[in-house]
Each structure stands twice: as structure tokens, then as C-alpha cells.
Coordinates of C-alpha atoms in Angstrom, one line a residue:
X3 CA 70.0 142.1 62.9
X4 CA 68.7 138.6 63.4
X5 CA 68.0 136.8 60.1
X6 CA 64.5 135.9 59.2
X7 CA 65.4 132.2 59.0
X8 CA 66.9 132.3 62.6
X9 CA 63.7 134.1 63.9
X10 CA 61.6 131.3 62.3
X11 CA 63.7 128.6 63.8
X12 CA 63.6 130.2 67.3
X13 CA 59.8 130.6 67.0
X14 CA 59.4 126.9 66.2
X15 CA 61.7 125.8 69.0
X16 CA 60.0 128.0 71.6
X17 CA 56.6 127.0 70.3
X18 CA 57.4 123.4 70.9
X19 CA 58.8 123.9 74.3
X20 CA 55.9 126.1 75.4
X21 CA 53.5 123.3 74.4
X22 CA 55.5 120.4 75.8
X23 CA 56.6 122.0 79.0
X24 CA 53.9 123.8 80.9
X25 CA 56.4 125.2 83.4
X26 CA 57.6 127.6 80.7
X27 CA 54.3 128.5 79.2
X28 CA 52.7 132.0 79.4
X29 CA 53.4 133.9 82.6
X30 CA 51.1 132.9 85.4
X31 CA 48.7 135.8 86.3
X32 CA 48.5 137.5 89.7
X33 CA 44.8 136.7 89.7
X34 CA 43.3 133.6 87.9
X35 CA 41.2 134.7 84.8
X36 CA 38.1 133.1 86.3
X37 CA 38.0 136.1 88.7
X38 CA 37.0 139.1 86.6
X39 CA 34.4 141.9 86.5
X40 CA 30.8 140.6 86.4
X41 CA 31.7 137.2 87.9
X42 CA 29.4 135.0 90.0
X43 CA 30.9 133.4 93.1
X44 CA 29.2 130.4 94.7
X45 CA 27.1 131.4 97.6
X46 CA 26.9 129.8 101.1
X47 CA 30.2 127.8 101.0
X48 CA 33.8 128.7 101.4
X49 CA 35.0 130.3 98.2
X50 CA 38.7 129.8 97.0
X51 CA 40.3 132.7 95.2
X52 CA 43.8 132.2 93.8
X53 CA 46.6 133.3 91.5
X54 CA 50.4 133.6 91.4
X55 CA 52.9 136.1 92.7
X56 CA 56.3 136.3 94.4
X57 CA 56.9 133.4 96.7
X58 CA 56.3 134.2 100.3
X59 CA 54.2 137.4 99.5
X60 CA 51.1 138.1 101.5
X61 CA 47.8 138.5 99.6
X62 CA 44.5 139.7 101.0
X63 CA 41.0 139.2 99.4
X64 CA 38.1 141.4 100.5
X65 CA 34.4 141.1 99.6
X66 CA 31.5 142.9 101.3
X67 CA 33.3 143.3 104.5
X68 CA 34.6 139.7 104.6
X69 CA 38.4 139.2 104.2
X70 CA 40.8 136.3 103.7
X71 CA 44.6 136.5 103.8
X72 CA 47.2 134.0 102.7
X73 CA 50.9 133.7 101.6
X74 CA 52.2 132.5 98.3
X75 CA 54.0 129.2 98.3
X76 CA 57.4 128.3 97.0
X77 CA 55.9 128.0 93.5
X78 CA 54.3 131.4 93.7
X79 CA 50.8 130.2 94.0
X80 CA 48.5 131.7 96.5
X81 CA 45.0 130.7 97.5
X82 CA 42.7 132.5 99.9
X83 CA 39.3 131.2 101.1
X84 CA 36.5 133.7 101.5
X85 CA 34.0 132.7 104.2
X86 CA 30.4 131.6 103.1
X87 CA 28.2 134.5 102.0
X88 CA 24.5 134.5 101.1
X89 CA 23.3 135.4 97.6
X90 CA 23.4 139.0 96.6
X91 CA 25.3 141.8 95.1
X92 CA 26.6 143.5 93.1
X93 CA 29.8 143.9 95.2
X94 CA 33.3 145.0 94.6
X95 CA 36.1 142.4 95.3
X96 CA 39.5 143.8 96.1
X97 CA 42.7 141.7 95.9
X98 CA 45.9 143.3 97.3
X99 CA 49.4 142.1 97.6
X100 CA 52.4 142.8 95.3
X101 CA 49.7 143.9 92.9
X102 CA 46.3 145.3 93.5
X103 CA 43.1 144.4 91.6
X104 CA 39.6 145.7 92.0
X105 CA 36.7 143.7 90.4
X106 CA 33.4 145.3 89.8
X107 CA 29.8 144.1 89.6
X108 CA 30.4 140.8 91.5
X109 CA 27.4 138.6 92.4
X110 CA 27.0 135.8 94.9
X111 CA 24.7 133.0 93.6
X112 CA 24.9 129.6 92.0
X113 CA 27.6 128.6 89.5
X114 CA 26.9 125.7 87.1
X115 CA 29.4 124.1 84.7
X116 CA 28.0 123.2 81.3
X117 CA 30.0 120.7 79.3
X118 CA 29.9 117.9 76.7
X119 CA 30.0 117.8 72.9
X120 CA 28.1 119.5 70.0
X121 CA 24.6 119.5 71.5
X122 CA 25.9 121.4 74.5
X123 CA 28.0 123.6 72.3
X124 CA 25.1 124.5 69.9
X125 CA 24.3 128.2 70.4
X126 CA 21.0 129.9 71.1
X127 CA 20.6 131.3 67.5
X128 CA 20.6 127.8 66.1
X129 CA 17.5 126.8 68.1
X130 CA 13.8 127.2 67.5
X131 CA 13.1 131.0 67.3
X132 CA 16.7 131.6 68.0
X133 CA 16.9 135.2 67.0
X134 CA 13.8 136.0 69.2
X135 CA 15.4 134.1 72.1
X136 CA 18.6 136.1 71.7
X137 CA 16.8 139.4 71.5
X138 CA 15.0 138.7 74.8
X139 CA 18.1 137.5 76.6
X140 CA 18.2 140.4 79.0
X141 CA 19.1 139.0 82.4
X142 CA 21.6 141.1 84.3
X143 CA 21.8 138.5 87.1
X144 CA 22.8 135.7 84.8
X145 CA 26.5 135.8 83.9
X146 CA 28.3 133.8 81.1
X147 CA 31.8 132.5 81.0
X148 CA 33.1 130.6 77.9
X149 CA 36.2 128.5 78.1
X150 CA 38.2 128.6 74.8
X151 CA 38.7 125.3 73.0
X152 CA 42.1 123.9 73.9
X153 CA 43.8 120.6 74.0
X154 CA 46.7 119.9 76.4
X155 CA 48.9 116.9 77.1
X156 CA 49.1 117.8 80.8
X157 CA 46.7 119.7 83.1
X158 CA 46.8 123.5 82.6
X159 CA 46.7 125.8 85.6
X160 CA 44.6 128.6 84.2
X161 CA 42.4 129.6 81.3
X162 CA 44.3 131.2 78.5
X163 CA 43.0 134.3 76.7
X164 CA 40.4 133.6 74.0
X165 CA 38.3 135.8 71.8
X166 CA 36.7 139.0 73.0
X167 CA 33.7 136.9 74.3
X168 CA 35.8 134.2 76.0
X169 CA 37.9 133.8 79.2
X170 CA 36.0 136.4 81.1
X171 CA 32.6 136.9 82.8
X172 CA 29.9 138.6 80.7
X173 CA 26.5 140.0 81.8
X174 CA 23.8 138.1 79.9
X175 CA 22.4 140.3 77.2
X176 CA 21.5 140.0 73.5
X177 CA 25.0 141.2 72.7
X178 CA 26.7 138.5 74.7
X179 CA 24.3 135.6 74.5
X180 CA 24.1 135.5 70.7
X181 CA 27.7 136.5 69.8
X182 CA 30.4 134.4 68.3
X183 CA 30.7 130.6 68.1
X184 CA 28.1 128.3 66.6
X185 CA 25.1 130.6 67.2
X186 CA 26.2 132.1 70.5
X187 CA 26.4 130.9 74.1
X188 CA 25.3 127.2 74.8
X189 CA 21.6 127.0 74.3
X190 CA 21.1 124.1 76.7
X191 CA 23.2 126.0 79.3
X192 CA 21.3 129.2 78.8
X193 CA 17.8 127.7 79.0
X194 CA 18.8 125.7 82.1
X195 CA 20.3 128.8 83.8
X196 CA 17.4 131.0 82.9
X197 CA 14.8 128.6 84.4
X198 CA 16.8 128.2 87.6
X199 CA 17.2 132.0 87.9
X200 CA 13.5 132.7 87.3
X201 CA 12.3 130.0 89.7
X202 CA 15.0 129.9 92.5
X203 CA 15.4 133.7 92.4
X204 CA 19.2 133.7 92.7
X205 CA 22.0 135.0 90.5
X206 CA 23.3 132.3 88.1
X207 CA 26.8 131.9 86.7
X208 CA 27.2 129.6 83.7
X209 CA 30.7 128.3 82.7
X210 CA 30.5 126.8 79.2
X211 CA 33.2 124.3 78.4
X212 CA 32.3 122.0 75.5
X213 CA 33.6 120.8 72.1
X214 CA 31.6 119.2 69.4
X215 CA 32.3 115.6 68.2
X216 CA 34.4 114.7 71.2
X217 CA 34.7 111.5 73.3
X218 CA 34.0 111.2 77.0
X219 CA 37.5 109.9 77.7
X220 CA 39.0 113.2 76.4
X221 CA 37.1 115.0 79.2
X222 CA 38.3 112.5 81.9
X223 CA 41.5 113.0 83.9
X224 CA 44.4 110.6 83.9
X225 CA 43.5 109.7 87.5
X226 CA 39.9 109.0 86.6
X227 CA 40.8 106.8 83.5
X228 CA 43.3 104.7 85.4
X229 CA 40.3 103.4 87.5
X230 CA 38.7 102.0 84.2
X231 CA 40.3 98.8 83.2
X232 CA 39.6 99.4 79.5
X233 CA 41.9 102.4 79.5
X234 CA 44.9 101.0 81.3
X235 CA 47.0 100.2 78.2
X236 CA 45.7 103.3 76.4
X237 CA 46.9 105.6 79.1
X238 CA 50.3 103.8 79.3
X239 CA 50.7 104.4 75.5
X240 CA 49.6 108.0 75.8
X241 CA 51.9 108.8 78.7
X242 CA 54.8 107.1 76.9
X243 CA 54.2 109.3 73.8
X244 CA 54.0 112.4 75.9
X245 CA 57.3 111.5 77.7
X246 CA 59.1 110.9 74.4
X247 CA 57.7 114.2 73.0
X248 CA 59.2 116.1 75.9
X249 CA 62.6 114.7 75.1
X250 CA 62.7 114.5 71.3
X251 CA 59.5 116.1 70.0
X252 CA 56.6 114.4 68.3
X253 CA 57.3 111.6 65.9
X254 CA 54.0 109.9 65.1
X255 CA 55.4 108.3 62.0
X256 CA 58.1 106.5 63.9
X257 CA 55.7 105.5 66.7
X258 CA 53.3 104.0 64.1
X259 CA 56.1 102.2 62.3
X260 CA 57.0 100.5 65.6
X261 CA 53.3 99.8 66.3
X262 CA 52.8 98.1 62.9
X263 CA 55.9 96.0 63.3
X264 CA 54.9 94.8 66.8
X265 CA 51.1 94.4 66.3
X266 CA 50.3 93.7 62.7
X267 CA 50.9 90.1 61.4
X268 CA 50.7 91.4 57.8
X269 CA 53.5 93.8 58.3
X270 CA 55.6 91.1 59.9
X271 CA 54.9 88.6 57.1
X272 CA 55.5 91.2 54.3
X273 CA 52.0 91.4 52.8
X274 CA 53.1 94.4 50.8
X275 CA 55.5 92.3 48.6
X276 CA 54.5 92.2 45.0
X277 CA 55.3 88.4 44.7
X278 CA 53.2 87.4 47.7
X279 CA 51.1 84.2 47.4
X280 CA 47.5 85.5 48.0
X281 CA 45.6 82.3 47.0
X282 CA 43.9 82.3 50.4
X283 CA 42.8 85.9 50.2
X284 CA 39.1 86.7 49.8
X285 CA 37.4 89.0 47.3
X286 CA 35.6 92.2 48.4
X287 CA 33.3 93.7 45.7
X288 CA 32.1 97.2 45.1
X289 CA 34.9 99.3 46.6
X290 CA 34.8 102.1 47.7
X291 CA 32.4 100.8 50.3
X292 CA 32.9 100.4 54.1
X293 CA 33.8 96.9 55.0
X294 CA 30.9 96.5 57.5
X295 CA 28.7 96.2 54.4
X296 CA 31.1 93.9 52.6
X297 CA 31.5 90.9 54.9
X298 CA 33.2 92.4 58.0
X299 CA 30.4 93.4 60.3
X300 CA 31.4 95.3 63.5
X301 CA 35.1 94.8 62.8
X302 CA 37.7 97.1 64.2
X303 CA 41.3 96.3 63.4
X304 CA 43.8 95.8 60.6
X305 CA 42.8 94.6 57.1
X306 CA 45.1 94.4 54.0
X307 CA 43.8 95.0 50.5
X308 CA 45.6 94.1 47.2
X309 CA 44.8 94.8 43.6
X310 CA 46.8 93.9 40.4
X311 CA 46.6 96.5 37.6
X312 CA 48.2 96.6 34.1
X313 CA 49.7 99.9 32.9
X314 CA 50.8 100.9 29.5
X315 CA 54.5 101.3 28.6
X316 CA 54.4 105.1 28.7
X317 CA 53.6 105.1 32.4
X318 CA 56.9 103.7 33.4
X319 CA 58.7 106.9 32.5
X320 CA 56.3 109.5 33.9
X321 CA 55.1 110.7 37.3
X322 CA 51.8 109.3 38.4
X323 CA 49.3 109.6 41.3
X324 CA 47.6 106.8 43.2
X325 CA 44.1 108.0 44.2
X326 CA 42.3 105.9 46.7
X327 CA 39.2 108.0 47.6
X328 CA 38.9 108.1 51.4
X329 CA 39.8 105.4 53.9
X330 CA 38.5 105.0 57.5
X331 CA 40.7 105.5 59.5
X332 CA 44.5 105.0 58.9
X333 CA 46.2 103.6 55.9
X334 CA 49.6 103.0 54.3
X335 CA 49.7 102.4 50.5
X336 CA 52.4 100.3 48.7
X337 CA 53.1 100.0 45.0
X338 CA 55.2 97.1 43.9
X339 CA 56.3 96.6 47.5
X340 CA 57.3 100.2 48.1
X341 CA 55.5 102.4 50.6
X342 CA 54.2 105.5 48.8
X343 CA 52.2 107.3 51.5
X344 CA 49.9 107.1 54.4
X345 CA 47.1 109.2 56.1
X346 CA 45.5 109.1 59.5
X347 CA 42.3 111.1 58.8
X348 CA 39.2 109.2 57.7
X349 CA 37.8 112.3 55.9
X350 CA 40.9 113.1 53.8
X351 CA 41.2 112.1 50.1
X352 CA 44.2 109.8 49.5
X353 CA 46.4 111.0 46.7
X354 CA 49.9 109.6 46.7
X355 CA 52.6 110.7 44.2
X356 CA 54.5 107.9 42.4
X357 CA 58.0 108.7 41.1
X358 CA 59.1 107.9 37.6
X359 CA 60.1 104.3 37.3
X360 CA 58.0 102.9 40.2
X361 CA 55.3 101.7 37.9
X362 CA 56.3 99.1 35.3
X363 CA 54.9 98.4 31.9
X364 CA 52.4 95.5 32.5
X365 CA 51.6 94.0 35.8
X366 CA 51.7 96.2 39.0
X367 CA 50.6 95.4 42.5
X368 CA 48.9 97.9 44.8
X369 CA 48.6 97.0 48.5
X370 CA 46.9 99.0 51.2
X371 CA 47.2 98.4 54.9
X372 CA 44.1 99.8 56.7
X373 CA 43.6 100.3 60.5
X374 CA 40.0 101.0 61.6
X375 CA 39.9 102.3 65.1
X376 CA 36.2 102.2 65.7
X377 CA 32.9 102.6 63.9
X378 CA 32.9 102.1 60.1
X379 CA 36.1 100.9 58.4
X380 CA 37.7 100.7 54.9
X381 CA 37.3 102.6 51.7
X382 CA 34.5 105.2 51.2
X383 CA 33.7 108.1 48.9
X384 CA 33.4 108.3 45.2
X385 CA 34.3 105.4 42.8
X386 CA 35.6 108.0 40.4
X387 CA 38.1 109.1 43.1
X388 CA 39.8 105.6 43.0
X389 CA 42.3 105.5 40.1
X390 CA 45.8 105.7 38.8
X391 CA 46.3 109.1 37.1
X392 CA 49.2 110.6 35.0
X393 CA 49.5 113.8 33.0
X394 CA 48.3 113.3 29.4
X395 CA 47.1 109.7 30.1
X396 CA 43.7 108.2 30.5
X397 CA 43.3 107.3 34.1
X398 CA 43.0 103.7 35.2
X399 CA 40.0 102.9 37.4
X400 CA 40.7 101.1 40.7
X401 CA 37.1 100.9 42.0
X402 CA 35.4 97.5 42.1
X403 CA 36.9 94.3 43.3
X404 CA 39.9 94.0 45.6
X405 CA 41.4 91.0 47.4
X406 CA 41.6 91.3 51.1
X407 CA 42.8 89.5 54.2
X408 CA 42.1 90.3 57.9
X409 CA 45.3 90.7 59.9
X410 CA 44.1 91.3 63.4
X411 CA 41.3 92.7 65.5
X412 CA 42.0 95.8 67.5
X413 CA 41.2 94.0 70.7
X414 CA 44.2 91.8 70.1
X415 CA 46.7 94.6 69.8
X416 CA 48.4 97.1 72.0
X417 CA 46.9 100.6 71.9
X418 CA 48.0 102.4 68.8
X419 CA 49.8 105.8 69.0
X420 CA 47.6 108.7 68.2
X421 CA 48.2 112.2 66.8
X422 CA 48.7 114.5 69.7
X423 CA 48.9 118.3 69.8
X424 CA 45.6 119.4 68.2
X425 CA 43.6 116.2 68.4
X426 CA 40.6 116.6 70.8
X427 CA 39.7 113.0 70.6
X428 CA 42.5 111.7 72.7
X429 CA 42.4 110.6 76.3
X430 CA 42.5 113.4 78.9
X431 CA 43.4 116.3 76.5
X432 CA 40.2 118.2 77.0
X433 CA 40.1 117.7 80.7
X434 CA 43.7 119.0 80.8
X435 CA 42.9 122.0 78.6
X436 CA 39.3 122.9 79.4
X437 CA 38.4 121.5 82.9
X438 CA 41.7 121.5 84.9
X439 CA 42.2 125.2 84.4
X440 CA 38.9 125.8 86.3
X441 CA 39.9 123.9 89.4
X442 CA 39.1 124.4 92.2
X443 CA 36.5 127.2 91.4
X444 CA 33.5 126.7 93.7
X445 CA 30.5 125.5 91.7
X446 CA 27.0 124.3 92.5
X447 CA 27.0 121.5 90.0
X448 CA 27.5 120.4 86.4
X449 CA 25.2 119.7 83.4
X450 CA 26.4 117.4 80.6
X451 CA 25.2 116.6 77.1
X452 CA 27.5 114.0 75.5
X453 CA 27.4 110.4 74.5
X454 CA 26.8 110.5 70.7
X455 CA 30.5 109.9 70.0
X456 CA 30.8 107.0 72.5
X457 CA 27.7 105.2 71.4
X458 CA 29.5 102.5 69.4
X459 CA 31.0 101.5 72.8
X460 CA 27.9 101.8 75.0
X461 CA 28.8 99.0 77.4
X462 CA 32.2 100.6 78.1
X463 CA 30.3 103.9 78.8
X464 CA 28.7 102.3 81.8
X465 CA 32.0 102.4 83.7
X466 CA 33.7 105.3 81.8
X467 CA 31.0 107.9 82.4
X468 CA 30.6 107.3 86.2
X469 CA 34.4 107.3 86.6
X470 CA 34.6 110.7 84.9
X471 CA 31.8 112.1 87.1
X472 CA 33.4 110.8 90.4
X473 CA 36.8 112.3 89.4
X474 CA 35.3 115.7 88.6
X475 CA 33.7 115.7 92.0
X476 CA 37.0 114.9 93.7
X477 CA 38.8 117.6 91.7
X478 CA 36.2 120.3 92.5
X479 CA 36.5 119.3 96.2
X480 CA 32.8 118.5 96.2
X481 CA 32.2 114.7 96.6
X482 CA 28.4 115.0 96.4
X483 CA 28.4 117.6 93.6
X484 CA 25.1 117.3 91.6
X485 CA 25.8 116.1 88.0
X486 CA 22.8 116.3 85.7
X487 CA 23.0 114.9 82.1
X488 CA 20.9 114.6 79.0
X489 CA 19.9 111.1 77.7
X490 CA 20.3 110.9 74.0
X491 CA 17.2 111.8 72.0
X492 CA 15.6 109.9 69.2
X493 CA 17.7 109.8 66.0
X494 CA 17.6 107.4 63.0
X495 CA 21.2 106.3 63.2
X496 CA 22.4 102.7 62.9
X497 CA 25.6 100.8 62.4
X498 CA 26.6 99.2 59.1
X499 CA 24.2 96.2 59.8
X500 CA 21.3 98.6 60.3
X501 CA 21.3 97.9 64.0
X502 CA 20.4 101.0 66.0
X503 CA 23.2 102.0 68.3
X504 CA 21.8 104.7 70.5
X505 CA 19.2 102.6 72.5
X506 CA 22.1 100.8 74.1
X507 CA 23.8 104.1 74.9
X508 CA 20.6 105.4 76.4
X509 CA 20.5 102.3 78.7
X510 CA 24.1 103.0 79.8
X511 CA 23.0 106.6 80.7
X512 CA 20.0 105.3 82.6
X513 CA 22.2 102.9 84.6
X514 CA 24.5 105.8 85.5
X515 CA 21.5 107.7 86.9
X516 CA 20.2 104.7 88.8
X517 CA 23.5 103.6 90.3
X518 CA 25.4 106.8 91.0
X519 CA 24.1 109.1 93.7
X520 CA 23.4 112.8 93.1
X521 CA 23.0 112.4 89.4
X522 CA 20.0 113.3 87.3
X523 CA 18.9 112.4 83.7
X524 CA 16.8 114.4 81.4
X525 CA 14.9 112.1 79.0
X526 CA 14.7 113.7 75.5
X527 CA 13.6 110.7 73.3
X528 CA 10.7 112.9 72.1
X529 CA 12.8 115.9 71.4
X530 CA 15.0 114.4 68.7
X531 CA 15.0 114.7 64.9
X532 CA 15.5 111.5 63.0
X533 CA 17.4 113.3 60.2
X534 CA 19.4 115.8 62.3
X535 CA 21.9 114.8 65.0
X536 CA 21.6 118.4 66.3
X537 CA 17.8 118.9 67.1
X538 CA 16.8 122.5 67.4
X539 CA 14.4 121.9 70.4
X540 CA 16.9 123.0 73.1
X541 CA 14.6 125.0 75.4
X542 CA 12.7 122.0 76.7
X543 CA 16.1 120.2 77.1
X544 CA 17.3 123.0 79.3
X545 CA 14.0 123.2 81.2
X546 CA 14.0 119.4 81.9
X547 CA 17.5 119.6 83.4
X548 CA 16.3 122.6 85.4
X549 CA 13.3 120.7 86.7
X550 CA 15.7 118.0 88.0
X551 CA 17.9 120.6 89.7
X552 CA 14.9 122.5 91.2
X553 CA 13.6 119.3 92.8
X554 CA 16.7 117.4 93.8
X555 CA 19.1 120.3 94.5
X556 CA 16.9 123.2 95.4
X557 CA 14.3 121.1 97.3
X558 CA 11.2 122.3 95.3
X559 CA 8.3 119.9 94.8
X560 CA 8.5 119.9 91.0
X561 CA 7.9 116.8 88.8
X562 CA 11.1 116.1 87.0
X563 CA 10.8 112.6 85.5
X564 CA 8.4 110.5 83.6
X565 CA 7.5 107.0 84.7
X566 CA 10.5 104.7 85.2
X567 CA 10.2 100.9 85.4
X568 CA 10.4 99.6 89.0
X569 CA 9.2 96.0 89.1
X570 CA 6.9 93.4 87.6
X571 CA 4.6 90.7 89.1
X572 CA 3.0 87.9 87.1
X573 CA -0.4 86.6 88.0
X574 CA -2.1 84.1 85.8
X575 CA -2.3 85.8 82.4
X576 CA -1.4 89.2 83.6
X577 CA 1.8 91.2 84.1
X578 CA 1.4 93.9 86.7
X579 CA 4.1 96.6 86.3
X580 CA 5.1 99.1 88.9
X581 CA 6.8 102.4 88.1
X582 CA 8.7 105.1 89.9
X583 CA 7.8 108.8 89.3
X584 CA 4.1 108.4 88.9
X585 CA 2.4 111.7 89.6
X586 CA -1.3 112.0 90.3

């Protein structure tokens, strides 16, 4: 019998290779999971249906008297295209070949992809009158599909199984709309789809694929990001990490050591040494406190901190712990020139074990190398959580004054290696795991609610966001695909200098709408909550997106925007301003 240890080793090895090498992941299904009972197919255009089987095998798809036949390629993938079909149903779709599948309760209508971060993910139950909304969610011609959260280093070919409410089409009902997740199915998606269904009188399919707290570049493909100059080096670093991972596995620690050595002047000059001359270092008071409030406004990059501390004789012969509260984002701690630990999560308490003999009676030097990758940087948390501690001893406080020196700005370095695998805030990984598996399912368009996490880089968003949209259109084989998005609402957030950061992001979203065809923007400045980044007023958000779609996509004469500045003329002491979207 195979030993338990050998079984565990094999499990780890196979787990790594299934992650790193998509070609040996789970068996590819005869029929892609997007095709299930209760699904909605896009009306009035050719509809691709696909899966995998024995190479060379013939597969036939039949729906309401219309058929399409194809042969599987050398890789086993087959794809048939059903001819255009008007809205209607329910129908039965039959797929025959080496296997036979019969799908029930199929509708033809309009399919919309709902994506973004937490305000798209937020479920119906979390909204105003959420329980009442769920109880009334009885719409048999609205169908819901939830994509499981998944990161991937390379594009996935199909949606993997999720929970009982994921990876398959469900008829919209109180049992399905309010189940699981963060309050059930996406509230913005649901209210949008409900309004379209009621007004346009067609079946609606909603594919929900979102993940709270995520960056736009995680939802963009490698091809899309390579068109954005800001991400050229980042993508090169990412792809190099992935390539090494396939050969030798993940070694973030080694990658970071190389990065520090090549990019940080402090590492090169030995700023961790206990006998370093620090006469030119500055003093930062009141730690733990983010450095934007302590003399380094809007600084992203590497800063070194040092503190001298005296310890009693007894500490030299016992184990101790260096506690540094929390540090934003990545740190390495040194005691008397020796590295004692490092962490790459800004929300994690730093507690580094010190072996007997590392501390000396009398003077000891603590040095901390900090890399801030964006937003706030430096020490934060409780002052009581910064100390030297040892069993049976009175802890030695470390909060207060530290000497510091700026090493380099992040803009002057090569992109740093990031934690891969389960990190959703990495370039392309959500596109690979949650968008690519849907391709090329025929859809009407997409709605999007994201931008909060990119707001510190609002100017960059002006090129990043349109690049993502255009690449999605290309990947869905729909170059004019409607893409409707939510402009960020009112919220009392600011950077460390008390400068509001969302107005600039709202302007970047406005510019995307004005400069990119077949986009629409729902203004929600009045629907925000100054104390809650997740406002509960999601029904009007969905309805405003629906109004844009009903006018610009469905051709209905429905107002869908408030006044938008057009031009100004100056005459004597007057300014005459003209606006678009003025309704009488």
C-alpha cells in the first residue's frame, strides 16, 4: 500500500503541474459548461457552440429545427455555429457525436456580461429592501450564470465547477437570486437585466463574473496590456515569472532577493549594517503612521528605517520577538545586520522570531526595508504592537521616532515580482481565469462597475480602461460590442494629503465614454454614501445602465443622461454654456 507520505508528495507535485501546465488540467468536457439546461443563447446572430471530443469526430447541434455540423480538430476541440434565430423558447438543444447531450428549457434572447469589483459583486440582499427584492425575483425568462472566482497565469479554456449555484444557468427565482455569495446574485446586474426584460420584452441571460477589490489590469488580457506603454515592463516581469514557475516552481523569495539587489540602492550599499554611518538620515516621528502623513506625500518606492535600542543583559540568552505592527506593503527586517523576516501583505502583523544570541546586551540596531507599491506606505496599526518582546521580560517599546532614508522611487525601478497563484491583483490573472473561459460565447454586451481600486492611478486609467474594452470586443468577436459602465459615486475618500482622489477617476471614466464609441456611462454621484464604499442604492444604478442600453442599443427614445458640458462662449461679462443631453 502506498505510504501516506508518498501520497502527500504526489498530491503536491500533481497540484503544481495542474496549476502551471493547463494542458494537463482537468479533462476537457464534451460540451462547454456555458451550455446547460436553462441557458440563454444570443438571438439574431450566429451562435457558436463548442466543446472537446476525439479528434476528427463529427458533432451536430440542433435547436428548433436549425442544425449545424462540424468536426473536431487535432486538439479535440469542435465548434459549430447555429444560424441566427429570433427571440423565443423554451427549446431543447441536442448535441450528438461520440457523446449525446440534450439541454432543456433553452431560451433565445439577449445575454449581458456583468463584471468588475465589489460594487458589481454586491448581492441583492445587501441592497435597500434586499429581502423584499429577493422575494419578488420571480422572472422565469431571466437566467443567471455565476462564474466562480479563479485566478490563472494563462487563459483557461472553460469554466471550472463551482458551488451548487455556480458554473451553470439558473432560472431567476427567490431561491437562486438570493442564494450564496455576498447577498446573492449581483444586484446591479439583476436590476439592469430586470429593467431590460420588462421594457424590451425579451428573455435575458446575465453572466456574472466579478471579484471585489480588484484592479482593472487583472481583468485585461496580455494582448490588451501590451498596447499600454505603462505595462510593458510589468508584463515582461510577469511572463518571466510564469516561465520560471513552469520549469522550477514558484520562488518569490529568490525573485525578490534579485530585485532588491538590482533595484534598491540601500541593499547595494548595505544599509542594514549595524555600523552604518547614518548622520545624513532624517527623523520620522510618531510611528506607526503612514509616511504620507510624515513627510513623504504621494511617495511609492523604497524607504529604509533604523532604530537603535538598548536591551538588558538577560535578553542576550533568550528567544525574543520583534513586533512591528503592520507595514504597507512589503518589508524585510534586520537585527544587527541579520535578516530576521519579511512579509508581503500590508494587512498582516509583523512578528519576527529572534534566536538566542542575536540580541546583545546594550546597543542593538533594528533596520527595516520597506517597499510601497501604491497608495499609502510605511508603518500602520497600533503603537502597542511595535515592541521587542521576550518571555518573562518587560517588552521594550519601539513606537515613536525612527530614522529613515529614501532609497528610490518605484518609477525608477524595474517592475517588482509579485505573489502569483492566488493573487487576484496581478496583471491578466482574472481575465485568464474568469473571462477567457467564456470565449467566444455570443453576448449582446457588457456592463462594468470598477475603478475604485485604480483611482490612485486615474491618469493611467485613461489608456488602460479603453484598451481592456477594445480587447474584450476583439476576443468576443464583436468589434462594436456595447460596453456600459458605472462612473464612481460620491464618497468621502482622500489620499494622505486630504486630496480627494475619485474626482480625477470620474474624469477618466468620462473621457472613456466621450472618446470610445459604443460605450455608455451611468452617472451615480448622487447615489453614493460618504461613509460607505458600498452604497446600498443599487436599483437606480442598474436602472440607469438599462436606460443607456434601451436608448443606444435597443433604439428606444428614453432619456439616459443628465446634461454634459459641450462648449462655452464668453460675451462681455457673461459665460454662455451649452450642454448635450438637455431634455425639454
